[in-house]
Coordinates of C-alpha atoms in Angstrom, one line a residue:
V1 CA 77.2 190.8 -83.0
A2 CA 75.7 193.1 -85.7
D3 CA 78.0 195.3 -87.9
G4 CA 80.8 194.9 -85.4
E5 CA 79.2 197.5 -83.1
G6 CA 78.8 195.1 -80.2
E7 CA 75.0 195.0 -80.5
E8 CA 73.3 191.6 -80.3
T9 CA 71.3 190.5 -83.3
P10 CA 67.7 190.0 -82.2
D11 CA 66.6 186.4 -82.1
P12 CA 63.5 186.2 -84.2
N13 CA 62.3 183.2 -82.3
E14 CA 62.6 185.1 -79.0
E15 CA 61.1 188.3 -80.5
H16 CA 58.0 186.7 -82.1
C17 CA 57.5 183.4 -80.2
W18 CA 58.3 184.5 -76.7
G19 CA 61.3 182.1 -76.5
H20 CA 59.3 179.0 -77.5
G21 CA 58.8 177.5 -80.9
T22 CA 60.3 178.6 -84.2
W23 CA 59.5 181.7 -86.3
D24 CA 59.1 181.0 -90.0
G25 CA 58.7 184.7 -91.0
T26 CA 54.9 184.5 -90.8
S27 CA 53.8 182.5 -87.7
C28 CA 55.2 180.6 -84.8
A29 CA 55.5 176.9 -84.7
C30 CA 54.8 176.4 -81.0
E31 CA 55.7 173.4 -79.0
A32 CA 52.9 170.8 -78.9
D33 CA 51.2 170.6 -75.5
W34 CA 53.1 173.7 -74.3
S35 CA 51.1 175.3 -71.6
G36 CA 53.0 178.5 -71.3
D37 CA 53.0 181.7 -73.2
D38 CA 54.6 180.3 -76.3
C39 CA 52.5 182.4 -78.7
S40 CA 52.3 186.2 -78.7
M41 CA 49.7 188.0 -76.6
T42 CA 47.2 187.9 -79.6
Q43 CA 47.7 184.3 -80.5
F44 CA 46.8 180.9 -79.4
C45 CA 48.3 177.5 -80.0
D46 CA 46.4 174.7 -81.7
K47 CA 46.9 171.0 -81.0
R48 CA 49.3 170.6 -83.9
G49 CA 51.6 173.1 -82.3
T50 CA 51.1 176.1 -84.5
C51 CA 50.4 179.7 -83.3
Y52 CA 47.4 181.5 -84.8
D53 CA 46.2 185.0 -84.5
C54 CA 42.9 185.3 -82.6
S55 CA 41.5 186.9 -85.8
Y56 CA 42.3 183.8 -87.9
S57 CA 39.2 182.9 -89.9
S58 CA 38.8 179.1 -89.2
G59 CA 37.9 177.2 -86.1
L60 CA 40.9 175.2 -84.8
S61 CA 41.2 172.2 -82.4
T62 CA 42.8 173.3 -79.2
T63 CA 42.4 173.4 -75.4
A64 CA 40.0 175.7 -73.5
A65 CA 43.0 177.4 -71.9
E66 CA 44.6 178.2 -75.3
C67 CA 41.3 179.5 -76.7
A68 CA 40.8 181.7 -73.6
K69 CA 43.9 183.6 -74.5
C70 CA 41.7 185.5 -77.0
D71 CA 39.2 186.6 -74.4
D72 CA 40.6 190.1 -74.1
S73 CA 41.6 190.5 -77.7
S74 CA 39.8 192.5 -80.4
S75 CA 38.8 189.2 -81.9
P76 CA 37.4 187.0 -79.1
R77 CA 36.8 183.3 -79.6
F78 CA 34.8 180.6 -77.9
M79 CA 35.0 176.8 -77.6
N80 CA 32.4 174.7 -79.4
T81 CA 31.3 171.4 -78.0
Y82 CA 33.6 169.5 -80.4
G83 CA 36.8 171.1 -79.0
K84 CA 37.3 173.8 -81.7
C85 CA 38.1 177.4 -80.9
V86 CA 35.8 179.5 -83.0
R87 CA 35.6 183.3 -83.8
C88 CA 32.7 185.2 -82.4
S89 CA 32.3 186.7 -85.9
T90 CA 31.9 183.4 -87.7
S91 CA 28.7 183.4 -89.7
G92 CA 27.4 179.9 -88.8
G93 CA 25.6 178.6 -85.8
V94 CA 27.8 176.5 -83.6
R95 CA 27.0 174.1 -80.7
A96 CA 28.4 175.5 -77.4
T97 CA 27.7 175.9 -73.7
A98 CA 26.1 179.0 -72.4
D99 CA 29.4 180.1 -70.7
E100 CA 31.4 179.8 -73.9
C101 CA 28.7 181.6 -76.0
A102 CA 28.7 184.4 -73.5
K103 CA 32.3 185.2 -74.3
C104 CA 31.0 187.1 -77.3
D105 CA 28.7 189.4 -75.3
D106 CA 31.0 192.3 -75.4
S107 CA 32.4 191.7 -78.9
S108 CA 31.4 193.6 -82.1
T109 CA 29.5 190.5 -83.1
P110 CA 27.5 189.3 -80.0
R111 CA 26.0 185.9 -80.1
V112 CA 23.0 184.3 -78.5
L113 CA 22.4 180.7 -77.4
L114 CA 19.3 179.3 -79.1
E115 CA 17.0 176.8 -77.5
N116 CA 18.5 174.0 -79.6
G117 CA 21.9 174.6 -78.2
F118 CA 23.4 176.5 -81.1
C119 CA 25.4 179.6 -80.4
A120 CA 24.4 182.0 -83.2
L121 CA 24.9 185.6 -84.2
E122 CA 22.5 187.9 -82.3
S123 CA 21.5 189.5 -85.6
C124 CA 22.2 188.7 -89.2
G125 CA 23.2 191.3 -91.8
A126 CA 21.1 193.1 -94.3
N127 CA 19.0 191.0 -96.7
Q128 CA 19.7 187.9 -94.5
F129 CA 17.5 185.7 -92.2
R130 CA 18.3 183.1 -89.6
D131 CA 17.5 179.4 -90.2
A132 CA 15.9 177.6 -87.3
S133 CA 18.0 174.4 -87.6
Y134 CA 21.5 175.7 -86.9
G135 CA 21.1 179.4 -86.4
E136 CA 23.0 180.3 -89.5
C137 CA 22.6 183.5 -91.3
A138 CA 21.5 182.9 -94.9
S139 CA 21.1 185.3 -97.8
C140 CA 17.6 186.1 -99.0
S141 CA 18.8 185.3 -102.4
A142 CA 19.8 181.7 -101.5
S143 CA 18.0 179.3 -103.9
Y144 CA 17.5 176.5 -101.4
I145 CA 14.8 175.9 -98.9
L146 CA 15.6 176.6 -95.2
I147 CA 13.4 176.0 -92.1
A148 CA 12.9 179.4 -90.4
T149 CA 10.4 181.2 -88.3
A150 CA 7.8 183.5 -90.0
A151 CA 9.5 186.5 -88.4
E152 CA 12.9 185.6 -89.8
C153 CA 11.6 184.8 -93.2
A154 CA 9.7 188.1 -93.3
K155 CA 13.1 189.9 -93.1
C156 CA 13.4 189.3 -96.8
D157 CA 10.1 191.0 -97.7
D158 CA 11.7 194.3 -98.7
S159 CA 14.8 192.7 -100.3
G160 CA 15.4 192.4 -104.0
T161 CA 14.9 188.6 -103.6
P162 CA 11.8 188.1 -101.4
R163 CA 10.9 184.7 -99.8
F164 CA 7.6 183.2 -98.6
M165 CA 6.7 180.7 -95.8
G166 CA 5.5 177.3 -96.7
T167 CA 2.9 175.7 -94.5
G168 CA 5.6 173.2 -93.3
G169 CA 7.8 176.0 -92.0
S170 CA 10.0 176.3 -95.0
C171 CA 11.3 179.7 -96.0
T172 CA 11.4 179.5 -99.8
S173 CA 12.8 181.8 -102.5
C174 CA 10.2 183.3 -104.9
S175 CA 12.5 182.1 -107.7
A176 CA 12.5 178.4 -106.6
S177 CA 11.5 176.1 -109.4
Y178 CA 9.4 173.8 -107.3
G179 CA 5.9 174.3 -105.8
V180 CA 5.4 174.7 -102.1
S181 CA 2.2 174.4 -100.1
A182 CA 1.5 177.9 -98.7
T183 CA -1.2 180.3 -97.8
A184 CA -2.5 182.9 -100.2
T185 CA -1.0 185.7 -98.1
E186 CA 2.5 184.2 -98.1
C187 CA 2.3 183.3 -101.8
A188 CA 1.3 186.9 -102.6
K189 CA 4.7 188.1 -101.2
C190 CA 6.1 187.2 -104.6
D191 CA 3.7 189.3 -106.7
S192 CA 6.2 192.2 -107.1
S193 CA 9.3 190.0 -107.5
G194 CA 11.0 189.2 -110.7
T195 CA 9.5 185.7 -110.5
P196 CA 5.8 186.1 -109.5
R197 CA 3.9 183.1 -108.2
V198 CA 0.3 181.9 -108.2
L199 CA -1.6 179.8 -105.7
L200 CA -3.1 176.6 -107.3
E201 CA -6.4 175.2 -106.2
N202 CA -4.5 172.4 -104.5
G203 CA -2.8 174.9 -102.2
Y204 CA 0.6 174.9 -103.9
C205 CA 2.4 178.2 -104.5
V206 CA 4.0 177.9 -107.9
L207 CA 5.9 180.0 -110.5
E208 CA 3.4 181.9 -112.7
S209 CA 5.2 180.3 -115.6
C210 CA 8.0 177.9 -116.1
G211 CA 11.0 178.7 -118.4
A212 CA 11.5 177.8 -122.0
N213 CA 11.4 174.0 -122.8
Q214 CA 9.9 173.2 -119.3
F215 CA 6.6 171.9 -118.1
Q216 CA 4.9 172.2 -114.7
T217 CA 3.8 169.2 -112.6
T218 CA 0.5 169.1 -110.8
S219 CA 2.3 170.0 -107.5
G220 CA 3.7 173.1 -109.3
S221 CA 7.4 172.1 -109.8
C222 CA 9.0 173.1 -113.1
Y223 CA 11.0 170.4 -115.0
S224 CA 13.0 170.4 -118.1
C225 CA 11.4 168.7 -121.1
S226 CA 14.6 166.5 -121.2
Y227 CA 14.0 165.3 -117.6
S228 CA 14.3 161.5 -117.8
S229 CA 11.6 160.4 -115.4
G230 CA 7.9 160.8 -115.8
R231 CA 6.1 163.3 -113.6
P232 CA 2.4 163.9 -112.9
A233 CA 1.1 166.8 -115.0
T234 CA -1.8 168.0 -117.2
A235 CA -1.9 167.3 -120.9
A236 CA -1.6 171.1 -121.5
E237 CA 1.6 171.4 -119.5
C238 CA 3.1 168.2 -121.2
A239 CA 2.2 169.7 -124.6
K240 CA 4.6 172.7 -123.9
C241 CA 7.4 170.3 -124.8
D242 CA 6.0 169.6 -128.3
D243 CA 8.3 172.1 -130.0
S244 CA 11.3 171.4 -127.8
G245 CA 14.1 169.1 -128.9
T246 CA 12.9 166.5 -126.5
P247 CA 9.1 166.1 -126.8
R248 CA 7.0 164.2 -124.2
Y249 CA 3.8 162.2 -124.1
M250 CA 1.0 161.7 -121.7
D251 CA 0.8 158.2 -120.0
G252 CA -2.3 158.3 -117.9
N253 CA -1.7 161.3 -115.5
Y254 CA 2.1 161.2 -116.1
C255 CA 4.1 163.3 -118.6
R256 CA 6.9 161.1 -119.8
Q257 CA 10.0 161.6 -122.0
C258 CA 9.6 160.2 -125.5
P259 CA 11.8 157.2 -126.2
T260 CA 14.7 157.7 -128.6
S261 CA 13.2 155.2 -131.1
L262 CA 9.7 155.8 -132.4
S263 CA 9.4 152.1 -133.1
S264 CA 9.4 151.5 -129.3
S265 CA 6.6 149.4 -128.0
V266 CA 5.9 152.1 -125.4
L267 CA 4.3 154.3 -128.1
N268 CA 1.5 151.7 -128.8
T269 CA -1.3 154.3 -129.2
Q270 CA -1.9 157.0 -131.7
D271 CA -1.9 159.8 -129.2
K272 CA 1.4 158.8 -127.7
C273 CA 2.9 158.3 -131.1
E274 CA 1.9 161.7 -132.5
S275 CA 2.9 163.4 -129.2
C276 CA 6.4 162.2 -129.9
H277 CA 6.3 163.5 -133.5
G278 CA 5.8 160.0 -134.9
T279 CA 3.5 158.8 -137.7
W280 CA 0.8 156.3 -136.6
N281 CA 0.2 153.4 -138.9
A282 CA -3.4 152.2 -138.4
G283 CA -2.8 149.0 -140.3
T284 CA 0.2 147.8 -138.3
Q285 CA -0.7 149.6 -135.1
K286 CA 2.8 150.8 -134.9
C287 CA 4.6 154.2 -134.7
S288 CA 7.3 155.2 -137.1

């Protein structure tokens, strides 16, 4: 009785949890394996026995029947093939059946079933493109390589961070530090970017110039002068490390890091010795 007026005090469990489970002030702890309406009309129960709003951001393990409670909500969800109930608005591609993917048709974020079985957003946002592997929407500014169709990669052409197609199907950022085999037309997409690229005679689209204390390999990738392993490069590129704190030397066609000790037997020629800022002793045939 509330305030002695003969009115019943509302039961929060009954009010919020439809008579099942316990209300903790934020959500319902529903009964595990409960098949009735233990959550509110805009909630579903996961396999741990907790009620979640249909708009909850993460995918949760539950039954198809529980997931279907969100069908008529403003935040519909669908079941993926691994038994998780996923929001239609989630950004990534998710494996699902055609029937489950179709549950998003009338939502504000409709999805489409790709040929590889991934249920993906019908369209990505501004300055985004869809990768071909999982159907995820990736930012044009993403630094990593993603496999995509030429049409999807071209969606970044007018963005502030354009990308170009490699001959192997890779959609690559113009700012990527590595060289990628590409056509002249694709490589030219980076001309007006903040990191213009050039096409080498060997067909690699590479940065026009590497950064400070870096050298470029014959395949067009930029490496720090302090990179520990040897990489194939020209003598001119290797010499760009001469004034760095970590000079390098040419060993055949490889640009290698100078050893920490100039007396190392590795520096057994005058060229190698002097490239590493050593002094060659013609009499002893040693570097110091």
